[in-house]
Coordinates of C-alpha atoms and ligand atoms in Angstrom, one line a residue:
X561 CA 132.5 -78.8 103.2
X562 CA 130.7 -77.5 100.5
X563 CA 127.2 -76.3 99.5
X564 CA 127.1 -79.6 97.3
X565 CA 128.1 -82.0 99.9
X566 CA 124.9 -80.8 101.8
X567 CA 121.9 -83.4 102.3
X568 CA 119.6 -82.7 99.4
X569 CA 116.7 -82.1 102.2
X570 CA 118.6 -79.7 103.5
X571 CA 119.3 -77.4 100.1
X572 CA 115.6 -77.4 99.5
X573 CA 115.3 -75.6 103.7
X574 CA 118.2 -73.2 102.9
X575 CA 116.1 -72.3 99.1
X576 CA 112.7 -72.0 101.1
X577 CA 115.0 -69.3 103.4
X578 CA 116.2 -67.6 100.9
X579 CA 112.7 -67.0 99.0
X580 CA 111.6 -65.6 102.7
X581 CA 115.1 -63.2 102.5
X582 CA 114.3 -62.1 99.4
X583 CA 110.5 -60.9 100.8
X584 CA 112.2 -59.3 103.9
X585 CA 110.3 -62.3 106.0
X586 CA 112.5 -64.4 108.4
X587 CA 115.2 -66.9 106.9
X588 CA 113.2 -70.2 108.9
X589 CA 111.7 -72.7 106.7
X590 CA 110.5 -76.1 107.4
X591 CA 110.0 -79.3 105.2
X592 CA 108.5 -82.8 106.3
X593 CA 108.8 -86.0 104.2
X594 CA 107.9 -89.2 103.9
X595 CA 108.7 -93.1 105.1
X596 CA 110.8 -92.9 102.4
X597 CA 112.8 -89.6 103.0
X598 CA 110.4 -88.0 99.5
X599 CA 109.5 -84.3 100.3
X600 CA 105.6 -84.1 100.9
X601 CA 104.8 -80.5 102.5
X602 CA 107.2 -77.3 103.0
X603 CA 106.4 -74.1 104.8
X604 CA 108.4 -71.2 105.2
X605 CA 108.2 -67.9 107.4
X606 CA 106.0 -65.2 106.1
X607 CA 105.7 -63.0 108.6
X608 CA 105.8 -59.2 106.9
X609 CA 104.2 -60.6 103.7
X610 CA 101.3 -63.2 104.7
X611 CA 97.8 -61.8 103.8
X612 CA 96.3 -62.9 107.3
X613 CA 94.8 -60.3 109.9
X614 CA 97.7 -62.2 112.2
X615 CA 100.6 -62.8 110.5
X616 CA 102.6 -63.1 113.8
X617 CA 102.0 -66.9 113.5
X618 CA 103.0 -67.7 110.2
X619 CA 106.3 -69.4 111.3
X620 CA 107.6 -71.9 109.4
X621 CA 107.3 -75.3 110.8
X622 CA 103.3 -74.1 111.4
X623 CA 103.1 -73.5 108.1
X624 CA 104.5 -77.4 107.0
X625 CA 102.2 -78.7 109.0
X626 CA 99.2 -76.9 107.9
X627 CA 100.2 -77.1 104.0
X628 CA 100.5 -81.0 104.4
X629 CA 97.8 -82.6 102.7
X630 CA 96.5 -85.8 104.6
X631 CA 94.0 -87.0 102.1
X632 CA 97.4 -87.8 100.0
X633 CA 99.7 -88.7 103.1
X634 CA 97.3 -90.0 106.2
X635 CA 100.7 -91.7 107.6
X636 CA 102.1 -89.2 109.6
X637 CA 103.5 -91.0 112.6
X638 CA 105.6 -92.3 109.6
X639 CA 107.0 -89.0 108.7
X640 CA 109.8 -86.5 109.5
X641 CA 109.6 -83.2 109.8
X642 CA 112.6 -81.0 109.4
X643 CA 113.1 -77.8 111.7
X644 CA 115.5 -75.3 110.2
X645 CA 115.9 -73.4 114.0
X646 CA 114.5 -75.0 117.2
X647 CA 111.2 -74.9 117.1
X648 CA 109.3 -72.2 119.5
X649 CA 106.5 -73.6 122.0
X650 CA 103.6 -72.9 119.4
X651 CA 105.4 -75.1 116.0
X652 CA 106.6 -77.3 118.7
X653 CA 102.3 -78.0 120.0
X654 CA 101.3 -77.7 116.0
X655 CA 104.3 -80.8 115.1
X656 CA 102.9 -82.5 117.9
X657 CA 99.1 -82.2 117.8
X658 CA 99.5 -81.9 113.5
X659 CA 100.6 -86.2 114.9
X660 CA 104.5 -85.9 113.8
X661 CA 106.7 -88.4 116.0
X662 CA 110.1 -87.8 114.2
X663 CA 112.0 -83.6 114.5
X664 CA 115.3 -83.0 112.7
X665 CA 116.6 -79.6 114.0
X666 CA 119.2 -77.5 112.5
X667 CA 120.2 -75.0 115.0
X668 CA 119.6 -74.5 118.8
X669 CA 117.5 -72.1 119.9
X670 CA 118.5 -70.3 123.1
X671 CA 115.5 -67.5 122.8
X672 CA 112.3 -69.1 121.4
X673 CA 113.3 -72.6 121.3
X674 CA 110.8 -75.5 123.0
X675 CA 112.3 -78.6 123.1
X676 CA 112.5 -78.9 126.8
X677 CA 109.2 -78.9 127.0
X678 CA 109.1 -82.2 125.5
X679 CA 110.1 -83.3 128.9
X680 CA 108.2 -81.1 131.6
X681 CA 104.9 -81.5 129.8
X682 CA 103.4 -84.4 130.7
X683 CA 101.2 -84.6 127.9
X684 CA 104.4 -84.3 125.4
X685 CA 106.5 -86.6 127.0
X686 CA 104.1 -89.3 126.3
X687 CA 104.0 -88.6 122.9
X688 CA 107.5 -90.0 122.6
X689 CA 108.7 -87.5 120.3
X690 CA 112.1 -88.4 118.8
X691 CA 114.3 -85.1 118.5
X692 CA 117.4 -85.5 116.2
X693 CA 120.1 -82.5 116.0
X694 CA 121.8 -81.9 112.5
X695 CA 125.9 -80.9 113.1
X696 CA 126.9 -78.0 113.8
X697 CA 127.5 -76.5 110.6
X698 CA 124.1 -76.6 109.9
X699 CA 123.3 -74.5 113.0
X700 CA 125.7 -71.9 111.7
X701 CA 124.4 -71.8 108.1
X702 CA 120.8 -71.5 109.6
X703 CA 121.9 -68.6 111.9
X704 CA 123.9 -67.1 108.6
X705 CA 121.1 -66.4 106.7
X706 CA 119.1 -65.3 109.5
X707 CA 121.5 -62.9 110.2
X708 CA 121.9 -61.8 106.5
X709 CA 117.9 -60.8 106.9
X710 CA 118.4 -58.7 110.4
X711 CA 121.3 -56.9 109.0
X712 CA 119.6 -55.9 105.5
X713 CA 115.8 -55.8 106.8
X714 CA 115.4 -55.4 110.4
X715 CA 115.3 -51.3 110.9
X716 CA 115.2 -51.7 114.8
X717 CA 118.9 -51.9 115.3
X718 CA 119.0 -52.3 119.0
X719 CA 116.1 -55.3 118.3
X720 CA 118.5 -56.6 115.6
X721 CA 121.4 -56.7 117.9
X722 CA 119.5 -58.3 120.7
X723 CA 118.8 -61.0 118.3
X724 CA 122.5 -61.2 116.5
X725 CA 123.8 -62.1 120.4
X726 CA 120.9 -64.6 120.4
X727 CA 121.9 -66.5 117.5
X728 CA 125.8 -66.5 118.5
X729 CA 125.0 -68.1 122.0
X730 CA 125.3 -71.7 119.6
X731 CA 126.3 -70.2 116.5
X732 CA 128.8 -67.3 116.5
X733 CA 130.9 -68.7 113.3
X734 CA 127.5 -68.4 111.7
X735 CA 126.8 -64.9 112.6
X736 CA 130.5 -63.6 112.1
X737 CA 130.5 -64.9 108.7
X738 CA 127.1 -63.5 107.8
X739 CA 128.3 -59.9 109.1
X740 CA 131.7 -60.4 107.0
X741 CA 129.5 -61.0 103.8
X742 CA 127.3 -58.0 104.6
X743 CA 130.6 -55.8 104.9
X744 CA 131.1 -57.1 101.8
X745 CA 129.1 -55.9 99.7
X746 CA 127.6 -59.0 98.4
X747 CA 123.8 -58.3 99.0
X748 CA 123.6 -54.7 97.3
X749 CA 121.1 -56.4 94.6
X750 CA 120.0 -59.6 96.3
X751 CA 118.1 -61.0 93.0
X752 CA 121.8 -61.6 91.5
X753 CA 122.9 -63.6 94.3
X754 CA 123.2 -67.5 93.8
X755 CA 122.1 -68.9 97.3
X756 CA 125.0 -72.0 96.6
X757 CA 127.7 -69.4 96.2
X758 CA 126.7 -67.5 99.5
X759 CA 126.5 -70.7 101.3
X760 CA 129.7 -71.4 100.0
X761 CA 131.5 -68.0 100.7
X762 CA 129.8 -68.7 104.5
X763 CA 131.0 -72.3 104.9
X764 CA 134.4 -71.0 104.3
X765 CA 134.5 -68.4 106.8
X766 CA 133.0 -70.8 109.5
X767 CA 135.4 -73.0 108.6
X768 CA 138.5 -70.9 108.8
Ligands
LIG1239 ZN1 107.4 -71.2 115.7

């Protein structure tokens, strides 16, 4: 595979991540779309650059929901709304209560991840929510470029590590490739990195 023969939907979540990366916020970012698969609200994590008293809360699929404008698209039991990483109990009550049926998830989440309370909520569970997992290699770029943004960014190592063994519970190709790259060299000046020749550099190693 190659960064090209990724769904379009998914370039513009991996883009998102990398503008977060390049502010030192988490690599998680969130899109929803239409009936007809057009992109209508994105939201990305901010936390460590959002200009709110609390910006503990400013994850990514929160955002989406928040920034989608329902006086242009009142619909939303129509819509789709992209997860990049398992959504954590709060995105998971905001997709819900924001009215989204429809969750496309990228990569499992064995810390903060919610979906199982989709079924031991009985308020959720009658919602019918309809969950959809991406393949794997999707999981692993997701977990990639998180793991890019611990290893520059996060100055508590032993935090960082905690979080590295996290991510490779699902997605150790991902984080091994992401450490390789880091080893490398390749994000000594981040601003002349192309996000497409990363992904590609990653997908290779996974792949091997
Ligand atoms: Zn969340």
């Amino acid at each position: 595979m190659r960064y090209e023969d990724l769904d379009d939907i998914w370039k513009s979540i991996f883009e998102l991540e990398w503008e977060s990366l390049c502010n030192k916020s988490k690599a998680i970012a969130s899109v929803i779309t239409d009936e007809n698969g057009n992109l209508i609200s994105t939201g990305r994590n901010k936390i460590g650059e959002y200009t709110i008293p609390n910006p503990r809360v400013c994850h990514a699929e929160t955002e989406a929901v928040r920034n989608l404008d329902i006086s242009i698209y009142p619909n939303i039991k129509q819509y789709t709304l992209y997860a990049a990483l398992e959504p954590c109990p709060m995105c998971l009550g905001t997709i819900v209560m924001g009215g989204i049926r429809r969750i496309v998830i990228g990569a499992h989440d064995d810390h903060g991840g919610a979906i199982e309370l989709l079924d031991k909520s009985r308020y959720l569970s009658s919602k019918n929510i309809e969950i959809i997992w991406m393949p794997n290699i999707y999981g692993d770029i997701q977990r990639g470029l998180q793991t890019i943004r611990e290893l520059l960014y996060n100055e508590d190592k032993a935090k960082s590590e905690r979080m590295l063994m996290d991510f490779s519970v699902y997605n150790s190709s991902g984080v091994n490739a992401a450490k390789i790259l880091v080893d490398n060299g390749l994000f000594v000046d981040l601003q002349k990195c192309r996000l497409e020749n990363i992904i590609n550099q990653m997908i290779k190693l996974i792949e091997e």
